Amino acid sequence: MTQTRATSLPVPLGLALALVAGAAMPAQGRINGQLGLFLGNGMQAATISFGTGLVIILALAALLPSGRRGVRAIPAALRAKAFPWWYLCAGAIGAYFVLSQGLVVGILGIAVFTVANVTGQTVGSMVVDGTGFGPGGKRPITGLRVIAAIIMLGAVLWAVSPQLGDAVAHPAELLLPMLLPFTAGILNGFQTAMNGTQTQHYGTFVPATIFNFAVGFGVLAIALAVQAAVAGVAWNLPGEAWYYLGGACGVVFISLAAYLAKHLGVLLTSLGMIAGQLLGSLALDAVWPMGNDGVHLATVLGSVLAIGAVALASVQPGARLPWEKRD
C-alpha cells in the first residue's frame, strides 16, 4: 500500500485553513436551519444536507485524479489493516451531533448547546493528542496549550453570552441535556483523528470524507424513516438552490479537518476551527442577521479573544515567547 509522503505544512497556513473550515460550520447551520424551517422538519433537513454532501464528494472522487487514486487505495488499506475497520464509521459521530441538536437545542438554547459542545471538543482533542490517537502521534499538551484551551472556552462563553438568557439562572435543570452536546464534542475529536488517519493512508481526504457522508447519511436516513413511520414526513422541497448548500459546507470542514489533523494535531485544529466558527457566526450576523438582535460587542470581543487563544496554542514547545528576554 502506498502512503503519502510526509510534507510540512506551515503552521500559519494550517491555522488559516482551520479558520476557513470552522467558518463553514455556522454557514451550514444557518442554511440547514432555514431548510428545516421551510420543511418544518430539522431531521429531514439534516438528511438532505448529508445526502447532497455525499453527492458532491462522490463527484469530486470521480473528477479529481487524486480522488480516483484515493478510492483505489481503499481495498489495499483495508487488507493491510492500516487502521481499525471501525474508523470507517466516523461519520456516525456527525450524525450523533445532528441528532443531539434536534433533541436538546430546544431545551438548552443554541448558546448553552454551543458552550457544552465546544467544551467537549476541547477535552476530546486534548485526550486525542495526549494519547497519540491522532495521525500525527503523541503531541505534548503543554501548559500554554492548556491555558489557551481555557481561554478559548472563556472566549466562546463571552461570545455567546448575549444569547444565554435565563439559562444561567437554572443550571441544574440543564445538566442532563448538556451531556448530549458535551459527549458529541468529545467524540468530534476522535472523529477528526480517525478521518486524519485514513487520509494519511489513502493519500487524500476524499475516501475518508466519502465514508463520513455515507455513514452519516445512512444513520440519519434510518432515523428519518422511523420518524416517517411514526408521524409521517412531507416532501414539499424548496426550489431555491441555496437551500441545498449545507452539504457543500460540510464537505469543506470535514475534508479540511481530516487534512489538518496530521499537520497541526487535533487540539490545534479544533481550536482553530472553533475560532473560525465564532468569526463565521459574526460575519453571518452582520450580513445575514436573524431576528432583531444584530451584532453584539461581546460576540466581537469573544471572537478576538478566540484568535488570541489560537495564537497562544500554536506556540511550539521550547519556542521563545515574545516577552521573554533574549540571551
CSV table of C-alpha atoms in Angstrom, one decimal:
chain,number,residue,atom,x,y,z
A,1,MET,CA,0.0,0.0,0.0
A,2,THR,CA,1.3,3.5,-0.9
A,3,GLN,CA,1.2,6.0,1.9
A,4,THR,CA,1.5,9.8,1.5
A,5,ARG,CA,4.9,11.3,1.7
A,6,ALA,CA,5.2,13.4,4.8
A,7,THR,CA,5.1,17.0,4.0
A,8,SER,CA,5.4,20.0,6.2
A,9,LEU,CA,2.5,22.5,6.3
A,10,PRO,CA,3.5,25.9,7.7
A,11,VAL,CA,1.5,26.5,10.9
A,12,PRO,CA,0.1,29.9,9.9
A,13,LEU,CA,-1.2,28.4,6.7
A,14,GLY,CA,-2.7,25.5,8.6
A,15,LEU,CA,-4.4,27.8,11.1
A,16,ALA,CA,-5.8,29.9,8.2
A,17,LEU,CA,-7.3,26.7,6.7
A,18,ALA,CA,-8.7,25.7,10.1
A,19,LEU,CA,-10.4,29.2,10.4
A,20,VAL,CA,-11.9,28.6,6.9
A,21,ALA,CA,-13.1,25.1,7.9
A,22,GLY,CA,-14.6,26.5,11.1
A,23,ALA,CA,-16.4,29.3,9.3
A,24,ALA,CA,-18.1,26.8,7.1
A,25,MET,CA,-19.8,25.3,10.1
A,26,PRO,CA,-22.1,28.2,11.1
A,27,ALA,CA,-22.8,28.7,7.4
A,28,GLN,CA,-24.0,25.1,7.2
A,29,GLY,CA,-26.0,25.5,10.4
A,30,ARG,CA,-27.7,28.7,9.1
A,31,ILE,CA,-28.6,27.1,5.7
A,32,ASN,CA,-29.8,23.8,7.3
A,33,GLY,CA,-31.8,25.8,9.9
A,34,GLN,CA,-33.6,27.7,7.1
A,35,LEU,CA,-34.2,24.5,5.2
A,36,GLY,CA,-35.6,22.9,8.4
A,37,LEU,CA,-37.9,25.9,8.9
A,38,PHE,CA,-39.1,25.6,5.3
A,39,LEU,CA,-39.8,21.9,5.7
A,40,GLY,CA,-40.9,22.1,9.3
A,41,ASN,CA,-38.6,19.1,10.0
A,42,GLY,CA,-35.0,19.5,11.2
A,43,MET,CA,-34.2,15.8,10.8
A,44,GLN,CA,-35.3,15.9,7.2
A,45,ALA,CA,-33.1,19.0,6.5
A,46,ALA,CA,-30.1,17.2,8.1
A,47,THR,CA,-30.7,14.1,6.0
A,48,ILE,CA,-30.9,16.2,2.8
A,49,SER,CA,-27.7,18.0,3.8
A,50,PHE,CA,-25.8,14.8,4.3
A,51,GLY,CA,-27.2,13.4,1.0
A,52,THR,CA,-26.1,16.5,-1.0
A,53,GLY,CA,-22.7,16.4,0.7
A,54,LEU,CA,-22.4,12.7,-0.3
A,55,VAL,CA,-23.2,13.5,-4.0
A,56,ILE,CA,-20.6,16.3,-4.0
A,57,ILE,CA,-17.8,14.3,-2.6
A,58,LEU,CA,-18.6,11.4,-4.9
A,59,ALA,CA,-18.4,13.8,-7.9
A,60,LEU,CA,-15.0,15.1,-6.6
A,61,ALA,CA,-13.8,11.5,-6.3
A,62,ALA,CA,-14.8,10.9,-10.0
A,63,LEU,CA,-13.4,14.2,-11.3
A,64,LEU,CA,-10.1,14.6,-9.4
A,65,PRO,CA,-7.1,12.3,-10.2
A,66,SER,CA,-6.1,12.3,-6.6
A,67,GLY,CA,-9.7,11.3,-5.6
A,68,ARG,CA,-9.7,8.3,-8.0
A,69,ARG,CA,-6.3,7.2,-6.7
A,70,GLY,CA,-7.6,7.5,-3.1
A,71,VAL,CA,-10.6,5.4,-3.8
A,72,ARG,CA,-8.5,2.7,-5.5
A,73,ALA,CA,-6.3,2.7,-2.3
A,74,ILE,CA,-9.2,1.7,-0.1
A,75,PRO,CA,-9.1,-2.1,-0.6
A,76,ALA,CA,-5.3,-2.2,-0.1
A,77,ALA,CA,-5.6,-0.1,3.1
A,78,LEU,CA,-8.3,-2.4,4.5
A,79,ARG,CA,-6.4,-5.6,3.5
A,80,ALA,CA,-3.2,-4.3,5.2
A,81,LYS,CA,-5.3,-3.4,8.3
A,82,ALA,CA,-3.6,0.0,8.2
A,83,PHE,CA,-6.2,1.2,10.7
A,84,PRO,CA,-9.1,-0.5,12.5
A,85,TRP,CA,-12.1,-1.1,10.2
A,86,TRP,CA,-14.4,0.9,12.5
A,87,TYR,CA,-12.6,4.1,11.6
A,88,LEU,CA,-14.8,3.9,8.5
A,89,CYS,CA,-17.8,4.6,10.8
A,90,ALA,CA,-16.5,8.0,11.9
A,91,GLY,CA,-19.5,9.6,10.1
A,92,ALA,CA,-21.8,8.2,12.7
A,93,ILE,CA,-20.4,10.8,15.1
A,94,GLY,CA,-21.5,13.6,12.8
A,95,ALA,CA,-25.0,12.0,12.7
A,96,TYR,CA,-24.9,11.8,16.6
A,97,PHE,CA,-24.1,15.5,16.7
A,98,VAL,CA,-27.0,16.4,14.4
A,99,LEU,CA,-29.4,14.2,16.4
A,100,SER,CA,-28.3,15.8,19.6
A,101,GLN,CA,-29.1,19.2,18.1
A,102,GLY,CA,-32.6,18.1,17.2
A,103,LEU,CA,-33.2,16.6,20.7
A,104,VAL,CA,-31.9,19.3,23.0
A,105,VAL,CA,-31.3,22.7,21.3
A,106,GLY,CA,-35.0,23.5,22.0
A,107,ILE,CA,-34.3,22.8,25.7
A,108,LEU,CA,-30.9,24.3,26.1
A,109,GLY,CA,-30.9,27.1,23.5
A,110,ILE,CA,-28.2,27.4,20.9
A,111,ALA,CA,-25.8,29.3,23.2
A,112,VAL,CA,-25.7,26.7,26.0
A,113,PHE,CA,-25.6,23.9,23.4
A,114,THR,CA,-22.5,25.6,21.8
A,115,VAL,CA,-20.7,26.1,25.1
A,116,ALA,CA,-21.3,22.4,26.1
A,117,ASN,CA,-20.2,21.2,22.6
A,118,VAL,CA,-17.0,23.3,22.5
A,119,THR,CA,-16.1,22.2,26.0
A,120,GLY,CA,-16.4,18.6,24.8
A,121,GLN,CA,-14.4,19.3,21.7
A,122,THR,CA,-11.6,20.8,23.7
A,123,VAL,CA,-11.5,17.9,26.2
A,124,GLY,CA,-11.7,15.3,23.5
A,125,SER,CA,-9.0,16.9,21.4
A,126,MET,CA,-6.6,17.1,24.3
A,127,VAL,CA,-7.2,13.4,25.0
A,128,VAL,CA,-6.5,12.5,21.4
A,129,ASP,CA,-3.3,14.5,21.2
A,130,GLY,CA,-2.1,13.4,24.6
A,131,THR,CA,-2.6,9.7,23.9
A,132,GLY,CA,-1.3,9.7,20.4
A,133,PHE,CA,-4.7,8.5,18.9
A,134,GLY,CA,-4.4,11.0,16.0
A,135,PRO,CA,-2.4,10.6,12.8
A,136,GLY,CA,0.5,12.7,14.0
A,137,GLY,CA,1.2,10.6,17.1
A,138,LYS,CA,1.5,12.0,20.6
A,139,ARG,CA,1.7,15.8,20.8
A,140,PRO,CA,2.7,17.4,24.1
A,141,ILE,CA,-0.2,19.1,26.0
A,142,THR,CA,2.0,22.0,27.2
A,143,GLY,CA,1.0,24.5,29.9
A,144,LEU,CA,0.5,27.1,27.2
A,145,ARG,CA,-2.0,24.9,25.3
A,146,VAL,CA,-3.9,24.1,28.5
A,147,ILE,CA,-4.1,27.9,29.2
A,148,ALA,CA,-5.1,28.5,25.5
A,149,ALA,CA,-7.9,25.9,25.8
A,150,ILE,CA,-9.2,27.6,28.9
A,151,ILE,CA,-9.1,31.0,27.3
A,152,MET,CA,-10.9,29.6,24.3
A,153,LEU,CA,-13.7,28.3,26.5
A,154,GLY,CA,-13.9,31.7,28.1
A,155,ALA,CA,-14.0,33.3,24.6
A,156,VAL,CA,-16.9,31.1,23.5
A,157,LEU,CA,-18.8,31.8,26.7
A,158,TRP,CA,-18.2,35.5,26.3
A,159,ALA,CA,-19.2,35.5,22.6
A,160,VAL,CA,-22.5,33.7,23.2
A,161,SER,CA,-23.3,35.5,26.5
A,162,PRO,CA,-25.9,37.7,24.9
A,163,GLN,CA,-27.9,34.6,23.9
A,164,LEU,CA,-27.7,32.8,27.3
A,165,GLY,CA,-30.9,34.5,28.6
A,166,ASP,CA,-32.3,32.8,31.7
A,167,ALA,CA,-30.3,29.6,31.2
A,168,VAL,CA,-27.7,30.7,33.8
A,169,ALA,CA,-30.5,31.1,36.4
A,170,HIS,CA,-31.4,27.3,36.3
A,171,PRO,CA,-28.1,25.4,35.6
A,172,ALA,CA,-29.1,22.3,37.4
A,173,GLU,CA,-32.1,21.7,35.0
A,174,LEU,CA,-29.7,21.8,32.1
A,175,LEU,CA,-27.0,19.4,33.2
A,176,LEU,CA,-28.6,16.2,31.9
A,177,PRO,CA,-29.5,17.7,28.4
A,178,MET,CA,-26.0,19.2,28.2
A,179,LEU,CA,-24.5,15.7,28.3
A,180,LEU,CA,-25.5,15.2,24.6
A,181,PRO,CA,-23.6,18.1,23.1
A,182,PHE,CA,-20.8,17.6,25.5
A,183,THR,CA,-20.3,13.9,24.6
A,184,ALA,CA,-20.8,14.8,20.9
A,185,GLY,CA,-17.9,17.3,21.2
A,186,ILE,CA,-15.6,14.8,22.9
A,187,LEU,CA,-16.4,12.3,20.1
A,188,ASN,CA,-15.7,15.0,17.5
A,189,GLY,CA,-12.0,15.0,18.4
A,190,PHE,CA,-11.9,11.3,17.8
A,191,GLN,CA,-13.8,11.7,14.5
A,192,THR,CA,-11.2,14.2,13.3
A,193,ALA,CA,-8.4,11.8,14.3
A,194,MET,CA,-10.0,8.8,12.6
A,195,ASN,CA,-10.5,10.8,9.4
A,196,GLY,CA,-7.0,12.1,9.6
A,197,THR,CA,-5.5,8.6,10.0
A,198,GLN,CA,-7.5,7.4,6.9
A,199,THR,CA,-6.4,10.5,4.9
A,200,GLN,CA,-2.8,9.7,5.8
A,201,HIS,CA,-3.0,6.2,4.4
A,202,TYR,CA,-5.2,6.9,1.4
A,203,GLY,CA,-3.1,9.9,0.4
A,204,THR,CA,-6.1,12.2,0.0
A,205,PHE,CA,-9.1,13.3,2.1
A,206,VAL,CA,-11.6,12.1,-0.4
A,207,PRO,CA,-12.2,8.5,0.7
A,208,ALA,CA,-12.5,9.4,4.4
A,209,THR,CA,-15.0,12.2,3.5
A,210,ILE,CA,-17.0,9.7,1.4
A,211,PHE,CA,-17.3,7.3,4.3
A,212,ASN,CA,-18.2,10.2,6.6
A,213,PHE,CA,-21.1,11.3,4.5
A,214,ALA,CA,-22.2,7.8,3.5
A,215,VAL,CA,-22.4,6.5,7.1
A,216,GLY,CA,-23.9,9.8,8.4
A,217,PHE,CA,-26.5,9.8,5.7
A,218,GLY,CA,-27.3,6.2,6.4
A,219,VAL,CA,-27.9,6.8,10.1
A,220,LEU,CA,-30.0,9.9,9.5
A,221,ALA,CA,-32.0,8.2,6.8
A,222,ILE,CA,-32.9,5.3,9.2
A,223,ALA,CA,-33.9,7.9,11.9
A,224,LEU,CA,-36.0,9.8,9.3
A,225,ALA,CA,-37.6,6.5,8.2
A,226,VAL,CA,-38.6,5.8,11.8
A,227,GLN,CA,-40.0,9.3,12.1
A,228,ALA,CA,-41.9,8.9,8.9
A,229,ALA,CA,-43.4,5.7,10.1
A,230,VAL,CA,-44.5,7.2,13.4
A,231,ALA,CA,-45.6,10.7,12.4
A,232,GLY,CA,-45.3,11.0,8.7
A,233,VAL,CA,-42.9,13.2,6.6
A,234,ALA,CA,-43.9,15.6,3.9
A,235,TRP,CA,-41.6,16.2,0.9
A,236,ASN,CA,-42.5,19.7,-0.1
A,237,LEU,CA,-39.0,20.8,-1.1
A,238,PRO,CA,-37.9,24.4,-1.9
A,239,GLY,CA,-36.9,25.4,-5.4
A,240,GLU,CA,-34.1,27.8,-4.5
A,241,ALA,CA,-30.6,26.2,-4.9
A,242,TRP,CA,-29.0,27.9,-1.8
A,243,TYR,CA,-31.2,25.7,0.5
A,244,TYR,CA,-29.1,22.7,-0.6
A,245,LEU,CA,-25.6,24.2,0.0
A,246,GLY,CA,-25.3,22.8,3.6
A,247,GLY,CA,-23.8,19.7,2.2
A,248,ALA,CA,-21.1,21.6,0.4
A,249,CYS,CA,-20.2,23.4,3.6
A,250,GLY,CA,-19.9,20.0,5.3
A,251,VAL,CA,-17.5,18.8,2.6
A,252,VAL,CA,-15.3,21.8,3.3
A,253,PHE,CA,-14.9,21.4,7.0
A,254,ILE,CA,-14.8,17.6,7.2
A,255,SER,CA,-12.2,17.5,4.4
A,256,LEU,CA,-10.0,20.3,5.9
A,257,ALA,CA,-10.2,18.8,9.4
A,258,ALA,CA,-9.1,15.4,8.1
A,259,TYR,CA,-6.2,17.0,6.2
A,260,LEU,CA,-5.1,19.3,9.1
A,261,ALA,CA,-5.2,16.7,11.8
A,262,LYS,CA,-1.7,15.3,10.9
A,263,HIS,CA,-0.1,18.6,10.4
A,264,LEU,CA,-1.4,20.6,13.3
A,265,GLY,CA,-2.6,17.9,15.7
A,266,VAL,CA,-6.2,17.5,16.7
A,267,LEU,CA,-6.2,20.1,19.5
A,268,LEU,CA,-4.8,22.9,17.5
A,269,THR,CA,-7.0,22.0,14.5
A,270,SER,CA,-10.1,22.1,16.8
A,271,LEU,CA,-9.2,25.4,18.4
A,272,GLY,CA,-8.6,26.9,15.0
A,273,MET,CA,-12.0,25.7,13.8
A,274,ILE,CA,-13.7,26.9,17.0
A,275,ALA,CA,-12.3,30.4,16.4
A,276,GLY,CA,-13.4,30.1,12.8
A,277,GLN,CA,-16.9,29.2,14.0
A,278,LEU,CA,-17.1,32.4,16.0
A,279,LEU,CA,-15.8,34.6,13.2
A,280,GLY,CA,-18.1,32.9,10.7
A,281,SER,CA,-21.1,33.4,13.0
A,282,LEU,CA,-20.1,37.1,13.5
A,283,ALA,CA,-19.9,37.6,9.7
A,284,LEU,CA,-23.3,35.9,9.2
A,285,ASP,CA,-24.9,38.1,11.9
A,286,ALA,CA,-23.5,41.1,10.1
A,287,VAL,CA,-24.6,40.2,6.5
A,288,TRP,CA,-27.5,37.8,7.1
A,289,PRO,CA,-29.0,38.7,10.5
A,290,MET,CA,-31.6,36.5,12.1
A,291,GLY,CA,-34.1,38.4,14.3
A,292,ASN,CA,-33.5,41.9,15.6
A,293,ASP,CA,-30.5,41.4,17.8
A,294,GLY,CA,-27.8,42.3,15.4
A,295,VAL,CA,-24.1,42.1,16.3
A,296,HIS,CA,-23.2,42.3,20.0
A,297,LEU,CA,-20.0,43.8,21.3
A,298,ALA,CA,-19.5,40.7,23.5
A,299,THR,CA,-19.6,38.5,20.4
A,300,VAL,CA,-16.9,40.7,18.7
A,301,LEU,CA,-14.6,40.7,21.7
A,302,GLY,CA,-15.1,37.0,22.4
A,303,SER,CA,-14.1,36.3,18.7
A,304,VAL,CA,-11.0,38.4,19.1
A,305,LEU,CA,-10.1,36.6,22.3
A,306,ALA,CA,-10.5,33.3,20.5
A,307,ILE,CA,-7.9,34.4,17.9
A,308,GLY,CA,-5.5,35.1,20.7
A,309,ALA,CA,-6.1,31.7,22.2
A,310,VAL,CA,-5.3,30.0,18.9
A,311,ALA,CA,-2.1,32.1,18.6
A,312,LEU,CA,-1.1,31.0,22.1
A,313,ALA,CA,-1.8,27.3,21.4
A,314,SER,CA,0.3,27.5,18.2
A,315,VAL,CA,3.5,28.3,20.1
A,316,GLN,CA,5.8,25.3,19.7
A,317,PRO,CA,7.3,23.6,22.7
A,318,GLY,CA,10.6,25.2,23.6
A,319,ALA,CA,9.9,28.3,21.5
A,320,ARG,CA,10.8,31.7,22.9
A,321,LEU,CA,7.8,33.8,23.7
A,322,PRO,CA,7.7,37.4,22.5
A,323,TRP,CA,8.0,38.9,26.1
A,324,GLU,CA,10.9,36.6,27.1
A,325,LYS,CA,14.4,38.1,27.2
A,326,ARG,CA,16.9,37.1,24.6
A,327,ASP,CA,20.4,35.9,25.5
